[in-house]
Amino acid sequence: MSLAPWIFDEKGQAWPNSLKRFAMSGLLVPESTSIAVKVPLKTGSTAGQSNPILLEGPQDAISELVALVGDHGIRQIGTGTISSAGVAVTGTNTFFTRELQVGDTIVVSGQTATVATITSDTALTTSLAFAPALSSNAFAYLTPANTDVENRLGVVITDMAYQRELMNNWVPALHVFGDYQKQEWIKQTILLERNQTLKLRFQNDSTSARAGFVFGSQVGKWQAEALNEPDVLRFVREMKRHRVLCQPYWLTLDNQKVTLTASSAGIGFLTNTKDMLLILFNVYGHMYSAGAAGNITEGFSVKLTEQRTGRVLMSQPLVRTQICGTAQEPFRLPCPLFMDPQNQLRADFTNLVTDASTEVWMTLHGVGVYLKQSGLTDKDVMAEARRIWQASQQVTAIPAGSIG
C-alpha cells in the first residue's frame, strides 16, 4: 500500500496514519484478459500492436494504484478441447491461430508437446506425438520467454478520465512493470474511481516471435463503507485534487532507442514535450547485442547533459550498471531532476561491444505536474513540487493527501 505508517504536516511534524485501518490491499487485473495480451510480431518496418486493454476501477470501491506488475511466458488455459492422432492435433471450438504460435508447449494431463505447425484454428501438428492419444481433452499452453521479445515490448498508458498519456513515447515494458516478487511503486499513485479506466496499448518491435504478456496492478482499496468515514473522505478528496495536478510520468528516448554500431558513439534525446514540470526520480535502461567481444556485460556507457543550461550531470561517462536499473530494481537519483516544458536531456552513448551493434533503451520515471490544465500559478507549481519531493523522502510511492 502507498499509505505510510506516518504522515507529515506542513511543519514537518510526524503523526500516526490512522487511515490504514480503513484500507485493503488488492490486485487489479483487466477483466478482458484472463489470458495473456497477444501482440503480433513486427512485419517489415511495422511493429506489431495489441488492441487497447482497459484496466478498470471496481464498482464497489475507490482504488489507489501503486504499482504495475507483469510477466512473459505465462502458462495459460486454451479455449476448447483437443484430440490427437500421431502428431496431428484437431481442435473443437479452439482458436489455434489466435492463442498459439510455433514453439509453444501444449500441456495435457501431464503430457507436453511442442507446436510444430499451425494450419487453422482447429488444426496443428506437434513435434512429437501425444502417447496415449488425446480425445476431447482440455489443454493449457506455455509461450516460452523470448529475450528478443522481452527487450522490445513497449507500452503506452492513457488515463481516460483526463485523456492524458503518461509517457512521451512507447516505453519498454521492462521500465514500467515489475514482477510479482520485485515491484517498484510508481512515483505518484493513480486514483481510480468506480468504473474509471486506464487504457494500455502494447507494441512488439521483435521480428522473432509474437509477445504474450500478463499484467495487473497492485492497489489500495477503499470499500464503500469506508467512504463514510470523515478521515477517508478527506483523503479521497485530496487524491482527486492531486490527480488533476499531477500524475506519474515516464520520459523515454524520443526515437524509442539508439542503435550503435560496433565500438561507435551515438546520441539520443529525451524531450519534455508536454506543458508540465517533470520531477524525475528513477533511471531505467537496458541493451541488446549479439556481440561476443569487448565489454558485453555493460554494453554501453552514457553521459547525460541538460540542454537548456548545458549542465553535464556526471563528471565522466558511466557504464550501464552505474546508472541504469529496471522497474524491478531501479537506479534512484540521489536528488530529483526537474525538467521544464520543452527542455530535454542529451544522452551521449558509447558502444562497449567491439564486434557487433548494440541497441540501447533509456527511460526516466517520476511525476508530471500539469500547468495550464490545472490553472496553477508558479507559486502553486513550486509548492506542489516541494510536496512531491518531501513525500519522496519518506515513502516509496507518493500518496496524494499524505502531506497536510
Coordinates of C-alpha atoms in Angstrom, one line a residue, residues 31-240:
E31 CA -11.4 -8.3 -16.9
S32 CA -11.0 -8.9 -20.7
T33 CA -7.6 -10.6 -20.4
S34 CA -7.9 -13.8 -18.5
I35 CA -5.2 -14.9 -20.9
A36 CA -2.1 -13.0 -21.8
V37 CA -2.2 -10.0 -24.0
K38 CA -1.2 -11.1 -27.5
V39 CA 1.0 -8.7 -29.5
P40 CA 1.8 -9.6 -33.1
L41 CA 5.4 -9.7 -34.2
K42 CA 6.9 -6.9 -36.3
T43 CA 6.3 -7.2 -40.1
G44 CA 8.8 -5.3 -42.2
S45 CA 9.2 -1.9 -40.7
T46 CA 5.8 -2.0 -38.9
A47 CA 5.8 -3.0 -35.3
G48 CA 3.0 -5.3 -34.1
Q49 CA 0.4 -3.6 -31.8
S50 CA -2.2 -5.0 -29.5
N51 CA -5.8 -4.0 -29.2
P52 CA -6.3 -1.5 -26.4
I53 CA -6.6 -3.1 -23.0
L54 CA -8.7 -1.4 -20.2
L55 CA -7.8 -1.5 -16.6
E56 CA -11.0 -0.5 -14.8
G57 CA -11.6 0.5 -11.2
P58 CA -14.0 -1.8 -9.4
Q59 CA -17.7 -0.9 -9.0
D60 CA -17.7 -1.4 -5.2
A61 CA -14.6 0.6 -4.2
I62 CA -12.3 3.5 -4.9
S63 CA -8.8 2.3 -5.7
E64 CA -5.3 3.8 -5.4
L65 CA -3.0 2.2 -7.9
V66 CA 0.5 2.0 -6.5
A67 CA 2.5 -0.5 -8.8
L68 CA 2.3 -2.3 -12.1
V69 CA 3.4 -5.9 -12.4
G70 CA 3.7 -8.3 -15.3
D71 CA 5.4 -11.3 -16.8
H72 CA 6.2 -13.1 -20.1
G73 CA 5.9 -16.8 -20.8
I74 CA 2.9 -17.5 -18.6
R75 CA 1.1 -20.8 -18.7
Q76 CA -2.5 -20.2 -19.9
I77 CA -5.7 -22.2 -20.4
G78 CA -6.6 -23.0 -24.0
T79 CA -10.0 -22.5 -25.5
G80 CA -12.0 -25.6 -26.4
T81 CA -10.7 -29.2 -26.4
I82 CA -8.2 -31.2 -28.5
S83 CA -7.8 -34.7 -29.9
S84 CA -4.8 -36.2 -31.5
A85 CA -3.7 -38.9 -34.0
G86 CA 0.1 -39.2 -34.2
V87 CA 1.5 -35.6 -34.5
A88 CA -1.8 -34.2 -35.9
V89 CA -3.9 -32.4 -33.4
T90 CA -7.5 -31.4 -34.1
G91 CA -9.4 -28.9 -32.0
T92 CA -13.1 -28.4 -31.2
N93 CA -14.1 -24.8 -30.5
T94 CA -10.4 -23.8 -30.5
F95 CA -8.6 -20.7 -31.6
F96 CA -5.1 -22.1 -32.5
T97 CA -4.2 -19.2 -34.8
R98 CA -5.0 -16.6 -32.1
E99 CA -3.8 -18.3 -29.0
L100 CA -0.9 -20.4 -30.1
Q101 CA 2.3 -20.0 -32.1
V102 CA 5.0 -22.3 -33.4
G103 CA 7.3 -23.1 -30.5
D104 CA 4.6 -23.0 -27.8
T105 CA 4.3 -26.0 -25.5
I106 CA 0.9 -27.7 -25.1
V107 CA 0.3 -29.3 -21.7
V108 CA -2.4 -32.0 -21.4
S109 CA -2.8 -34.4 -18.4
G110 CA 0.9 -34.5 -17.6
Q111 CA 2.0 -34.7 -21.2
T112 CA 3.7 -32.0 -23.2
A113 CA 4.4 -31.4 -26.8
T114 CA 5.8 -28.5 -28.8
V115 CA 3.8 -26.9 -31.6
A116 CA 5.5 -27.5 -35.0
T117 CA 2.9 -26.1 -37.4
I118 CA -0.5 -24.3 -37.3
T119 CA -2.8 -24.8 -40.2
S120 CA -6.0 -23.2 -38.9
D121 CA -8.0 -22.5 -35.7
T122 CA -8.7 -26.2 -35.4
A123 CA -5.7 -28.0 -36.9
L124 CA -2.0 -28.1 -35.9
T125 CA 0.9 -30.5 -35.6
T126 CA 3.3 -31.2 -32.8
S127 CA 7.0 -32.2 -32.9
L128 CA 6.2 -35.4 -31.0
A129 CA 3.0 -37.4 -30.8
F130 CA 1.0 -37.5 -27.6
A131 CA 1.0 -41.0 -26.1
P132 CA -1.6 -42.0 -25.2
A133 CA -3.5 -40.1 -27.9
L134 CA -5.8 -37.3 -26.8
S135 CA -9.6 -37.5 -27.0
S136 CA -11.5 -34.2 -26.4
N137 CA -9.1 -33.1 -23.7
A138 CA -8.9 -29.7 -22.1
F139 CA -5.4 -28.2 -22.5
A140 CA -3.1 -25.5 -21.4
Y141 CA -0.2 -23.9 -23.3
L142 CA 3.1 -22.1 -22.4
T143 CA 4.7 -19.5 -24.6
P144 CA 8.4 -19.7 -23.7
A145 CA 10.1 -16.5 -22.6
N146 CA 11.9 -14.9 -25.6
T147 CA 14.8 -12.5 -24.8
D148 CA 14.4 -10.6 -28.0
V149 CA 10.7 -10.0 -27.4
E150 CA 11.2 -9.1 -23.7
N151 CA 13.7 -6.4 -24.8
R152 CA 11.4 -5.0 -27.5
L153 CA 8.0 -5.0 -25.9
G154 CA 6.7 -1.4 -25.4
V155 CA 3.7 0.1 -23.7
V156 CA 1.7 3.4 -23.7
I157 CA -0.7 4.1 -20.8
T158 CA -3.5 6.6 -21.1
D159 CA -5.6 8.0 -18.2
M160 CA -9.0 8.0 -19.8
A161 CA -10.6 10.4 -17.3
Y162 CA -8.3 13.2 -18.4
Q163 CA -7.2 11.8 -21.8
R164 CA -3.6 12.1 -20.7
E165 CA -0.8 9.8 -21.9
L166 CA 1.5 9.0 -19.0
M167 CA 4.6 8.8 -21.3
N168 CA 6.1 10.6 -24.2
N169 CA 6.6 7.5 -26.4
W170 CA 6.5 3.8 -26.4
V171 CA 8.3 2.8 -23.1
P172 CA 9.9 -0.6 -22.7
A173 CA 7.7 -2.8 -20.5
L174 CA 10.9 -3.6 -18.6
H175 CA 10.9 0.1 -17.5
V176 CA 7.2 0.1 -16.3
F177 CA 6.3 -3.4 -15.0
G178 CA 7.9 -5.1 -12.0
D179 CA 7.2 -8.7 -11.4
Y180 CA 5.2 -10.3 -8.6
Q181 CA 8.3 -10.6 -6.3
K182 CA 10.0 -7.3 -7.1
Q183 CA 7.8 -4.4 -8.0
E184 CA 8.7 -0.7 -8.0
W185 CA 6.0 1.6 -6.7
I186 CA 5.2 4.3 -9.2
K187 CA 6.2 7.7 -8.0
Q188 CA 2.7 9.2 -8.0
T189 CA -0.2 6.9 -7.2
I190 CA -3.2 6.9 -9.5
L191 CA -6.8 7.3 -8.3
L192 CA -9.3 5.0 -10.0
E193 CA -12.8 5.9 -9.0
R194 CA -15.7 3.5 -9.7
N195 CA -15.6 2.3 -13.3
Q196 CA -12.8 4.8 -14.3
T197 CA -10.2 3.3 -16.5
L198 CA -6.6 3.3 -17.7
K199 CA -6.0 2.3 -21.3
L200 CA -2.9 0.3 -22.2
R201 CA -1.6 -0.4 -25.6
F202 CA 1.4 -2.7 -26.3
Q203 CA 3.9 -2.7 -29.2
N204 CA 6.1 -5.6 -30.2
D205 CA 9.2 -4.5 -32.1
S206 CA 10.6 -8.0 -32.4
T207 CA 10.6 -10.0 -35.7
S208 CA 11.3 -13.3 -34.0
A209 CA 8.1 -14.0 -32.1
R210 CA 4.7 -12.8 -31.0
A211 CA 4.6 -11.4 -27.5
G212 CA 2.4 -12.9 -24.7
F213 CA 2.2 -10.7 -21.6
V214 CA 0.2 -11.0 -18.4
F215 CA -0.1 -7.9 -16.2
G216 CA -2.0 -6.4 -13.4
S217 CA -1.7 -3.6 -10.8
Q218 CA -1.3 -3.5 -7.0
V219 CA -3.9 -1.3 -5.4
G220 CA -5.1 0.0 -2.1
K221 CA -8.9 -0.2 -2.0
W222 CA -11.4 2.0 -0.1
Q223 CA -14.6 -0.1 0.2
A224 CA -17.9 1.7 0.1
E225 CA -18.5 1.5 3.8
A226 CA -15.1 3.2 4.5
L227 CA -16.2 6.2 2.4
N228 CA -18.5 7.2 5.2
E229 CA -15.5 7.9 7.5
P230 CA -14.5 11.7 7.7
D231 CA -10.8 10.9 7.5
V232 CA -11.2 8.7 4.5
L233 CA -13.4 11.3 2.7
R234 CA -10.8 14.0 3.3
F235 CA -8.0 11.7 2.0
V236 CA -10.0 10.7 -1.1
R237 CA -10.9 14.4 -1.7
E238 CA -7.2 15.2 -1.7
M239 CA -6.4 12.3 -4.0
K240 CA -9.0 13.7 -6.5

